[in-house]
Amino acid sequence: MSEKGIAYELQTEKPWEGRDGFFAMNPAGRVPVLHDEERGITLADSRAICEYLEETVENNQLISGTAQQRAEVRRLVAMFDENFFNDVSGPLLHERMKKRLILRQAPDAKMLREAMKLSHDWLDYIDYLIDNRPWLAGATMTLADLAAAAQISVADYLGGIDWSTHEPARGWYLVIKSRPSFRPLLSERMEVIQPPSHYAEVDA
Amino acid sequence: MSEKGIAYELQTEKPWEGRDGFFAMNPAGRVPVLHDEERGITLADSRAICEYLEETVENNQLISGTAQQRAEVRRLVAMFDENFFNDVSGPLLHERMKKRLILRQAPDAKMLREAMKLSHDWLDYIDYLIDNRPWLAGATMTLADLAAAAQISVADYLGGIDWSTHEPARGWYLVIKSRPSFRPLLSERMEVIQPPSHYAEVDA
């Protein structure tokens, strides 16, 4: 939303607490939900919200180009939202956040090792894309870069990213981290859990 | 694609066999993939493909209406593709298809009961929508109806849907089943596994 120049206010929601008012806004019980008080509009689902903002706010097109290029942006968004989440950020959140704060259990070392291994494969794929294109989906920054960086940021916070052998991916991510839209997000902290020291650094 | 009047040919792909040529078309290793030989275009991800077809083929708009209505279509598509799949069709495919044909294990009765229970909650939600609207997303048939019917069809094939107490949902699904685009799909069969007798019936 900052990239589109739209003012917003964040509200914390813990979907696992099952608050009635939240399920009324999104029967799927998931974040994010966008609520526009003035227009009386409530929207749910990350991609539905992004498509809506792209259709209603012309400023800084993030699903841009020909129909084929737009399909490439959407392919990559889905890949990071679903496959990267299933492989890396989802298991890390479960093992290092949910087990610590909610279930009061120790993380499963085998699950963490598997997530770290898959994380390397994903960084290899980003290295490959960035060796061939300036941004993940092509010549310009798109929603694909933001979706990928959002997932990677969660994984990086939870110590799941080893950047040492992934220079192209690391360079791409440093550029995203230093954007005015992204930088403020890096100062947010989870309860109890602290990120590694490199997490919020924007120059290296 | 039939709804949009686009001719196509289906090719069977078993993603779990990890065929190199398939991963070259979609590094995420998932179906569906759309390949247009003539234009040399390969697209991956169900929603990216649907958005592409909607942008390039004007005939029969399936993500239609105002930006807000389009967001409602996309919210429901995501809900059935992701949440319904996670709750119902995914577990049924795992227990009744994957375990039988690939893992050679017996299904887990507890998992099946849980999927059936959640299936009732989902049919309640469809009953509620259809009590208030002619189609899932509003006044016209959209991609939301097709996405929901696709997931429900898989669950119904695998015996996961008890229609007896869900008249509104049942009526809506019978209308979808009788469409010329949908009807031929009902004669397809999985290897070994047979659907219940009501599965392909279009009048009741």
Tab-separated table of C-alpha atoms in Angstrom:
chain	number	residue	atom	x	y	z
A	1	MET	CA	0.000	0.000	0.000
A	2	SER	CA	2.930	2.374	0.660
A	3	GLU	CA	4.230	1.544	-2.839
A	4	LYS	CA	0.826	2.649	-4.221
A	5	GLY	CA	0.830	5.797	-2.063
A	6	ILE	CA	-2.195	4.679	-0.007
A	7	ALA	CA	-2.362	5.700	3.654
A	8	TYR	CA	-3.296	2.903	6.058
A	9	GLU	CA	-3.272	1.911	9.685
A	10	LEU	CA	-2.262	-1.590	10.817
A	11	GLN	CA	-4.331	-3.482	13.371
A	12	THR	CA	-3.016	-6.628	15.001
A	13	GLU	CA	-5.267	-9.674	14.673
A	14	LYS	CA	-4.502	-13.111	16.104
A	15	PRO	CA	-6.626	-15.373	13.888
A	16	TRP	CA	-6.063	-18.379	16.167
A	17	GLU	CA	-8.063	-16.586	18.911
A	18	GLY	CA	-11.124	-16.930	16.638
A	19	ARG	CA	-12.635	-13.484	17.395
A	20	ASP	CA	-16.261	-13.329	16.065
A	21	GLY	CA	-15.816	-9.808	14.650
A	22	PHE	CA	-12.864	-11.007	12.608
A	23	PHE	CA	-14.681	-14.040	11.162
A	24	ALA	CA	-17.548	-11.694	10.219
A	25	MET	CA	-15.042	-9.733	8.104
A	26	ASN	CA	-13.423	-12.878	6.637
A	27	PRO	CA	-15.182	-16.253	7.008
A	28	ALA	CA	-11.888	-17.898	5.977
A	29	GLY	CA	-10.429	-16.596	9.271
A	30	ARG	CA	-7.179	-15.430	7.699
A	31	VAL	CA	-5.210	-12.194	7.515
A	32	PRO	CA	-4.928	-9.852	5.684
A	33	VAL	CA	-8.301	-8.100	5.675
A	34	LEU	CA	-8.649	-4.564	4.301
A	35	HIS	CA	-11.347	-2.360	5.826
A	36	ASP	CA	-12.186	1.003	4.253
A	37	GLU	CA	-14.373	2.763	6.838
A	38	GLU	CA	-15.199	5.710	4.563
A	39	ARG	CA	-16.515	3.621	1.650
A	40	GLY	CA	-17.897	0.851	3.842
A	41	ILE	CA	-15.822	-1.752	2.000
A	42	THR	CA	-14.272	-4.867	3.571
A	43	LEU	CA	-12.037	-7.073	1.427
A	44	ALA	CA	-10.319	-10.366	2.270
A	45	ASP	CA	-7.501	-12.451	0.746
A	46	SER	CA	-4.075	-11.012	0.014
A	47	ARG	CA	-4.217	-11.427	-3.774
A	48	ALA	CA	-7.834	-10.224	-4.089
A	49	ILE	CA	-6.843	-7.110	-2.115
A	50	CYS	CA	-3.747	-6.475	-4.296
A	51	GLU	CA	-5.769	-6.880	-7.531
A	52	TYR	CA	-8.388	-4.451	-6.139
A	53	LEU	CA	-5.763	-1.831	-5.259
A	54	GLU	CA	-4.158	-2.277	-8.686
A	55	GLU	CA	-7.555	-1.743	-10.382
A	56	THR	CA	-8.603	1.262	-8.290
A	57	VAL	CA	-5.284	3.138	-7.773
A	58	GLU	CA	-3.381	3.898	-10.988
A	59	ASN	CA	-0.231	5.116	-9.266
A	60	ASN	CA	2.819	2.757	-9.576
A	61	GLN	CA	1.444	-0.281	-11.423
A	62	LEU	CA	2.674	-3.458	-9.726
A	63	ILE	CA	0.963	-6.051	-11.976
A	64	SER	CA	2.199	-4.436	-15.166
A	65	GLY	CA	2.999	-5.129	-18.810
A	66	THR	CA	1.360	-7.415	-21.371
A	67	ALA	CA	-1.111	-10.139	-20.401
A	68	GLN	CA	1.785	-12.623	-20.561
A	69	GLN	CA	3.990	-10.497	-18.299
A	70	ARG	CA	1.110	-10.047	-15.873
A	71	ALA	CA	0.677	-13.831	-15.817
A	72	GLU	CA	4.380	-14.153	-14.932
A	73	VAL	CA	3.938	-11.708	-12.025
A	74	ARG	CA	0.934	-13.691	-10.747
A	75	ARG	CA	2.739	-17.044	-11.168
A	76	LEU	CA	5.584	-15.834	-8.955
A	77	VAL	CA	3.264	-14.281	-6.362
A	78	ALA	CA	1.414	-17.618	-6.068
A	79	MET	CA	4.715	-19.507	-5.881
A	80	PHE	CA	6.000	-17.468	-2.932
A	81	ASP	CA	2.613	-17.147	-1.178
A	82	GLU	CA	1.932	-20.873	-1.433
A	83	ASN	CA	4.996	-23.004	-2.256
A	84	PHE	CA	7.669	-20.985	-0.420
A	85	PHE	CA	5.262	-20.615	2.517
A	86	ASN	CA	4.600	-24.387	2.600
A	87	ASP	CA	8.324	-25.205	2.300
A	88	VAL	CA	10.026	-22.534	4.402
A	89	SER	CA	8.197	-19.681	6.160
A	90	GLY	CA	5.211	-21.811	7.239
A	91	PRO	CA	7.298	-24.539	8.941
A	92	LEU	CA	9.591	-21.888	10.517
A	93	LEU	CA	6.584	-20.002	11.912
A	94	HIS	CA	5.164	-23.262	13.254
A	95	GLU	CA	8.412	-24.503	14.840
A	96	ARG	CA	9.884	-21.219	16.108
A	97	MET	CA	6.857	-18.975	16.740
A	98	LYS	CA	3.674	-20.999	17.247
A	99	LYS	CA	5.361	-23.747	19.322
A	100	ARG	CA	7.102	-21.164	21.527
A	101	LEU	CA	4.287	-18.662	22.066
A	102	ILE	CA	1.159	-20.813	21.813
A	103	LEU	CA	1.850	-24.544	22.138
A	104	ARG	CA	4.759	-24.203	24.631
A	105	GLN	CA	6.734	-26.949	22.932
A	106	ALA	CA	10.349	-27.246	21.757
A	107	PRO	CA	10.939	-26.924	18.004
A	108	ASP	CA	11.494	-30.111	15.984
A	109	ALA	CA	15.136	-30.074	14.797
A	110	LYS	CA	14.364	-32.305	11.800
A	111	MET	CA	11.616	-29.963	10.555
A	112	LEU	CA	13.961	-26.968	10.950
A	113	ARG	CA	16.747	-28.708	8.993
A	114	GLU	CA	14.321	-29.555	6.184
A	115	ALA	CA	13.050	-25.936	6.007
A	116	MET	CA	16.671	-24.659	5.865
A	117	LYS	CA	17.493	-27.110	3.065
A	118	LEU	CA	14.471	-26.050	1.023
A	119	SER	CA	15.287	-22.400	1.756
A	120	HIS	CA	18.636	-22.927	-0.083
A	121	ASP	CA	16.800	-24.350	-3.120
A	122	TRP	CA	14.528	-21.292	-3.177
A	123	LEU	CA	17.472	-18.873	-2.932
A	124	ASP	CA	19.069	-20.787	-5.843
A	125	TYR	CA	15.920	-20.094	-7.856
A	126	ILE	CA	16.039	-16.372	-6.973
A	127	ASP	CA	19.766	-16.318	-7.895
A	128	TYR	CA	18.803	-17.816	-11.275
A	129	LEU	CA	16.025	-15.286	-11.899
A	130	ILE	CA	18.205	-12.301	-10.884
A	131	ASP	CA	21.072	-13.552	-13.086
A	132	ASN	CA	18.650	-13.211	-16.024
A	133	ARG	CA	16.427	-10.254	-15.103
A	134	PRO	CA	16.761	-7.037	-13.055
A	135	TRP	CA	13.673	-7.942	-10.975
A	136	LEU	CA	11.997	-11.298	-10.298
A	137	ALA	CA	9.279	-11.027	-12.975
A	138	GLY	CA	11.235	-8.971	-15.543
A	139	ALA	CA	12.390	-5.424	-16.283
A	140	THR	CA	10.492	-3.595	-13.523
A	141	MET	CA	9.696	-4.073	-9.865
A	142	THR	CA	6.337	-5.805	-9.427
A	143	LEU	CA	4.104	-7.452	-6.851
A	144	ALA	CA	6.246	-10.596	-7.339
A	145	ASP	CA	9.231	-8.851	-5.683
A	146	LEU	CA	7.058	-7.652	-2.792
A	147	ALA	CA	5.413	-11.064	-2.259
A	148	ALA	CA	8.798	-12.842	-2.341
A	149	ALA	CA	10.439	-10.285	-0.030
A	150	ALA	CA	7.531	-10.511	2.442
A	151	GLN	CA	7.945	-14.305	2.733
A	152	ILE	CA	11.743	-14.078	2.869
A	153	SER	CA	11.579	-11.407	5.542
A	154	VAL	CA	9.587	-13.741	7.822
A	155	ALA	CA	12.013	-16.608	7.171
A	156	ASP	CA	15.027	-14.299	7.718
A	157	TYR	CA	13.565	-13.010	11.012
A	158	LEU	CA	13.284	-16.600	12.232
A	159	GLY	CA	16.884	-17.420	11.283
A	160	GLY	CA	15.904	-19.561	8.286
A	161	ILE	CA	17.989	-17.831	5.622
A	162	ASP	CA	21.720	-18.418	5.082
A	163	TRP	CA	22.726	-15.669	2.641
A	164	SER	CA	26.420	-16.648	2.416
A	165	THR	CA	26.336	-18.451	-0.948
A	166	HIS	CA	23.546	-16.445	-2.596
A	167	GLU	CA	25.019	-13.115	-3.749
A	168	PRO	CA	22.449	-12.341	-6.491
A	169	ALA	CA	19.473	-13.016	-4.186
A	170	ARG	CA	21.164	-11.094	-1.367
A	171	GLY	CA	21.773	-8.056	-3.590
A	172	TRP	CA	18.165	-8.092	-4.798
A	173	TYR	CA	16.830	-8.360	-1.224
A	174	LEU	CA	19.064	-5.503	0.042
A	175	VAL	CA	17.549	-3.219	-2.627
A	176	ILE	CA	14.026	-4.148	-1.503
A	177	LYS	CA	14.937	-3.715	2.185
A	178	SER	CA	16.170	-0.164	1.557
A	179	ARG	CA	12.920	0.979	-0.111
A	180	PRO	CA	10.932	3.553	1.920
A	181	SER	CA	7.908	1.215	1.773
A	182	PHE	CA	9.797	-1.758	3.238
A	183	ARG	CA	12.287	-0.217	5.662
A	184	PRO	CA	9.815	0.632	8.456
A	185	LEU	CA	8.565	-2.989	8.520
A	186	LEU	CA	12.053	-4.153	9.517
A	187	SER	CA	11.795	-2.398	12.896
A	188	GLU	CA	8.699	-4.391	13.911
A	189	ARG	CA	9.293	-7.206	16.398
A	190	MET	CA	7.421	-10.377	17.371
A	191	GLU	CA	6.733	-10.959	21.082
A	192	VAL	CA	9.715	-12.598	22.850
A	193	ILE	CA	11.481	-13.742	19.647
A	194	GLN	CA	14.393	-11.608	18.394
A	195	PRO	CA	15.715	-11.690	14.799
A	196	PRO	CA	19.408	-12.261	13.860
A	197	SER	CA	21.577	-9.119	13.775
A	198	HIS	CA	21.659	-8.863	9.956
A	199	TYR	CA	17.846	-8.906	9.729
A	200	ALA	CA	17.210	-5.136	9.634
A	201	GLU	CA	20.552	-4.054	8.080
A	202	VAL	CA	20.081	-2.307	4.734
A	203	ASP	CA	23.713	-1.814	3.710
A	204	ALA	CA	26.362	-4.480	3.538
B	1	MET	CA	-11.864	-22.686	-21.001
B	2	SER	CA	-15.064	-24.184	-22.435
B	3	GLU	CA	-17.013	-21.375	-20.714
B	4	LYS	CA	-14.773	-18.866	-22.567
B	5	GLY	CA	-15.192	-20.761	-25.859
B	6	ILE	CA	-11.501	-21.712	-26.054
B	7	ALA	CA	-10.585	-25.060	-27.631
B	8	TYR	CA	-8.072	-27.132	-25.664
B	9	GLU	CA	-6.665	-30.597	-25.288
B	10	LEU	CA	-6.023	-32.156	-21.870
B	11	GLN	CA	-2.757	-33.935	-21.118
B	12	THR	CA	-2.374	-36.075	-18.019
B	13	GLU	CA	0.574	-35.160	-15.795
B	14	LYS	CA	1.490	-36.901	-12.532
B	15	PRO	CA	3.473	-34.199	-10.716
B	16	TRP	CA	4.701	-36.693	-8.091
B	17	GLU	CA	6.688	-38.506	-10.789
B	18	GLY	CA	8.843	-35.342	-11.055
B	19	ARG	CA	9.254	-35.384	-14.865
B	20	ASP	CA	12.013	-32.898	-15.905
B	21	GLY	CA	10.012	-31.554	-18.853
B	22	PHE	CA	7.165	-30.710	-16.506
B	23	PHE	CA	9.364	-28.857	-13.998
B	24	ALA	CA	10.841	-26.894	-16.914
B	25	MET	CA	7.298	-25.654	-17.664
B	26	ASN	CA	6.469	-24.981	-14.001
B	27	PRO	CA	9.298	-24.891	-11.417
B	28	ALA	CA	6.605	-25.103	-8.709
B	29	GLY	CA	5.876	-28.635	-9.985
B	30	ARG	CA	2.107	-28.211	-9.861
B	31	VAL	CA	-0.806	-28.545	-12.261
B	32	PRO	CA	-2.437	-26.823	-14.113
B	33	VAL	CA	0.000	-25.597	-16.775
B	34	LEU	CA	-1.299	-24.013	-19.992
B	35	HIS	CA	0.811	-24.436	-23.128
B	36	ASP	CA	-0.071	-22.511	-26.300
B	37	GLU	CA	2.053	-24.125	-29.025
B	38	GLU	CA	1.094	-21.563	-31.692
B	39	ARG	CA	2.090	-18.485	-29.675
B	40	GLY	CA	4.934	-20.209	-27.819
B	41	ILE	CA	3.410	-19.289	-24.465
B	42	THR	CA	3.571	-21.447	-21.309
B	43	LEU	CA	1.692	-20.298	-18.212
B	44	ALA	CA	1.523	-21.818	-14.737
B	45	ASP	CA	-0.731	-21.422	-11.685
B	46	SER	CA	-4.496	-21.824	-11.877
B	47	ARG	CA	-5.385	-18.253	-10.932
B	48	ALA	CA	-2.664	-16.668	-13.118
B	49	ILE	CA	-4.008	-18.716	-16.066
B	50	CYS	CA	-7.632	-17.677	-15.377
B	51	GLU	CA	-6.682	-13.970	-15.103
B	52	TYR	CA	-4.743	-14.284	-18.395
B	53	LEU	CA	-7.712	-15.883	-20.196
B	54	GLU	CA	-10.015	-13.212	-18.746
B	55	GLU	CA	-7.690	-10.453	-20.033
B	56	THR	CA	-7.139	-11.925	-23.500
B	57	VAL	CA	-10.563	-13.442	-24.334
B	58	GLU	CA	-13.508	-11.027	-23.961
B	59	ASN	CA	-16.220	-13.676	-24.429
B	60	ASN	CA	-18.222	-14.523	-21.248
B	61	GLN	CA	-16.504	-12.456	-18.517
B	62	LEU	CA	-16.029	-14.612	-15.419
B	63	ILE	CA	-14.319	-12.040	-13.142
B	64	SER	CA	-16.935	-9.392	-13.800
B	65	GLY	CA	-18.499	-6.268	-12.332
B	66	THR	CA	-17.066	-3.398	-10.284
B	67	ALA	CA	-13.651	-3.603	-8.618
B	68	GLN	CA	-15.424	-4.541	-5.380
B	69	GLN	CA	-17.438	-7.312	-7.061
B	70	ARG	CA	-14.279	-8.603	-8.750
B	71	ALA	CA	-12.593	-8.704	-5.321
B	72	GLU	CA	-15.516	-10.791	-4.045
B	73	VAL	CA	-15.065	-13.256	-6.932
B	74	ARG	CA	-11.333	-13.524	-6.171
B	75	ARG	CA	-11.923	-13.899	-2.407
B	76	LEU	CA	-14.211	-16.881	-3.026
B	77	VAL	CA	-11.868	-18.462	-5.593
B	78	ALA	CA	-9.010	-18.270	-3.057
B	79	MET	CA	-11.245	-19.647	-0.316
B	80	PHE	CA	-12.182	-22.768	-2.305
B	81	ASP	CA	-8.732	-23.242	-3.902
B	82	GLU	CA	-6.946	-22.934	-0.563
B	83	ASN	CA	-9.198	-23.307	2.493
B	84	PHE	CA	-11.702	-25.840	1.119
B	85	PHE	CA	-8.794	-27.768	-0.408
B	86	ASN	CA	-6.907	-27.799	2.914
B	87	ASP	CA	-10.033	-28.819	4.868
B	88	VAL	CA	-11.795	-31.249	2.541
B	89	SER	CA	-10.611	-32.145	-0.968
B	90	GLY	CA	-6.890	-32.241	-0.032
B	91	PRO	CA	-7.309	-34.680	2.904
B	92	LEU	CA	-9.759	-36.817	0.855
B	93	LEU	CA	-7.297	-37.004	-2.059
B	94	HIS	CA	-4.522	-37.953	0.362
B	95	GLU	CA	-6.493	-40.593	2.271
B	96	ARG	CA	-8.527	-42.136	-0.560
B	97	MET	CA	-6.408	-41.594	-3.691
B	98	LYS	CA	-2.723	-41.081	-2.828
B	99	LYS	CA	-2.671	-43.720	-0.062
B	100	ARG	CA	-4.398	-46.282	-2.291
B	101	LEU	CA	-2.588	-45.712	-5.590
B	102	ILE	CA	0.853	-44.506	-4.499
B	103	LEU	CA	1.594	-45.189	-0.822
B	104	ARG	CA	-0.328	-48.519	-0.656
B	105	GLN	CA	-1.678	-47.720	2.807
B	106	ALA	CA	-5.156	-47.864	4.372
B	107	PRO	CA	-6.947	-44.525	4.825
B	108	ASP	CA	-6.965	-42.959	8.311
B	109	ALA	CA	-10.585	-43.087	9.573
B	110	LYS	CA	-10.056	-40.120	11.898
B	111	MET	CA	-8.818	-37.899	9.053
B	112	LEU	CA	-11.782	-38.928	6.892
B	113	ARG	CA	-14.270	-38.106	9.686
B	114	GLU	CA	-12.680	-34.686	10.179
B	115	ALA	CA	-12.839	-33.931	6.422
B	116	MET	CA	-16.540	-34.968	6.341
B	117	LYS	CA	-17.303	-32.740	9.334
B	118	LEU	CA	-15.596	-29.731	7.720
B	119	SER	CA	-17.332	-30.545	4.436
B	120	HIS	CA	-20.689	-29.969	6.235
B	121	ASP	CA	-19.500	-26.551	7.481
B	122	TRP	CA	-18.535	-25.588	3.927
B	123	LEU	CA	-21.894	-26.708	2.519
B	124	ASP	CA	-23.569	-24.610	5.249
B	125	TYR	CA	-21.595	-21.610	3.956
B	126	ILE	CA	-22.715	-22.308	0.353
B	127	ASP	CA	-26.335	-22.701	1.585
B	128	TYR	CA	-26.001	-19.271	3.230
B	129	LEU	CA	-24.575	-17.636	0.093
B	130	ILE	CA	-27.211	-19.189	-2.203
B	131	ASP	CA	-30.011	-18.147	0.192
B	132	ASN	CA	-28.866	-14.558	-0.410
B	133	ARG	CA	-27.614	-14.518	-4.023
B	134	PRO	CA	-28.382	-16.426	-7.251
B	135	TRP	CA	-24.698	-17.358	-7.649
B	136	LEU	CA	-21.850	-17.588	-5.128
B	137	ALA	CA	-20.352	-14.147	-5.803
B	138	GLY	CA	-23.553	-12.278	-6.738
B	139	ALA	CA	-26.022	-11.824	-9.586
B	140	THR	CA	-24.112	-13.676	-12.321
B	141	MET	CA	-22.129	-16.880	-12.682
B	142	THR	CA	-18.405	-16.240	-12.147
B	143	LEU	CA	-15.081	-17.986	-11.672
B	144	ALA	CA	-16.070	-18.394	-7.996
B	145	ASP	CA	-18.812	-20.865	-8.986
B	146	LEU	CA	-16.412	-22.803	-11.223
B	147	ALA	CA	-13.630	-22.908	-8.599
B	148	ALA	CA	-16.046	-24.059	-5.889
B	149	ALA	CA	-17.687	-26.663	-8.154
B	150	ALA	CA	-14.263	-28.017	-9.199
B	151	GLN	CA	-13.245	-28.599	-5.566
B	152	ILE	CA	-16.671	-29.996	-4.631
B	153	SER	CA	-16.613	-32.339	-7.620
B	154	VAL	CA	-13.345	-33.908	-6.385
B	155	ALA	CA	-14.728	-34.256	-2.847
B	156	ASP	CA	-18.021	-35.680	-4.181
B	157	TYR	CA	-16.157	-38.216	-6.361
B	158	LEU	CA	-14.316	-39.433	-3.263
B	159	GLY	CA	-17.538	-39.809	-1.238
B	160	GLY	CA	-16.850	-36.738	0.926
B	161	ILE	CA	-20.116	-34.869	0.359
B	162	ASP	CA	-23.396	-35.664	2.135
B	163	TRP	CA	-25.959	-33.575	0.253
B	164	SER	CA	-28.974	-34.673	2.332
B	165	THR	CA	-29.312	-31.561	4.522
B	166	HIS	CA	-28.027	-28.967	2.040
B	167	GLU	CA	-30.830	-28.239	-0.451
B	168	PRO	CA	-29.639	-24.753	-1.547
B	169	ALA	CA	-26.050	-25.942	-2.176
B	170	ARG	CA	-27.355	-29.084	-3.901
B	171	GLY	CA	-29.616	-27.061	-6.220
B	172	TRP	CA	-26.752	-24.682	-7.122
B	173	TYR	CA	-24.380	-27.604	-7.826
B	174	LEU	CA	-26.950	-29.442	-10.028
B	175	VAL	CA	-27.204	-26.314	-12.212
B	176	ILE	CA	-23.407	-26.205	-12.589
B	177	LYS	CA	-23.233	-29.956	-13.305
B	178	SER	CA	-25.729	-29.624	-16.161
B	179	ARG	CA	-23.735	-26.888	-17.970
B	180	PRO	CA	-22.220	-28.021	-21.306
B	181	SER	CA	-18.763	-26.969	-19.999
B	182	PHE	CA	-18.998	-29.113	-16.875
B	183	ARG	CA	-21.006	-32.152	-17.930
B	184	PRO	CA	-18.249	-33.929	-19.913
B	185	LEU	CA	-15.882	-33.716	-16.909
B	186	LEU	CA	-18.277	-35.887	-14.913
B	187	SER	CA	-17.624	-38.888	-17.161
B	188	GLU	CA	-13.878	-38.899	-16.388
B	189	ARG	CA	-12.683	-41.552	-13.962
B	190	MET	CA	-9.657	-41.988	-11.700
B	191	GLU	CA	-7.712	-45.233	-11.941
B	192	VAL	CA	-9.249	-48.002	-9.765
B	193	ILE	CA	-11.419	-45.627	-7.649
B	194	GLN	CA	-15.129	-45.368	-8.565
B	195	PRO	CA	-17.375	-42.446	-7.537
B	196	PRO	CA	-20.750	-42.852	-5.733
B	197	SER	CA	-23.773	-43.365	-7.990
B	198	HIS	CA	-25.109	-39.779	-7.612
B	199	TYR	CA	-21.760	-38.258	-8.703
B	200	ALA	CA	-22.507	-37.790	-12.430
B	201	GLU	CA	-26.305	-37.412	-12.176
B	202	VAL	CA	-27.507	-34.033	-13.445
B	203	ASP	CA	-31.208	-34.289	-12.610
B	204	ALA	CA	-32.697	-35.179	-9.281
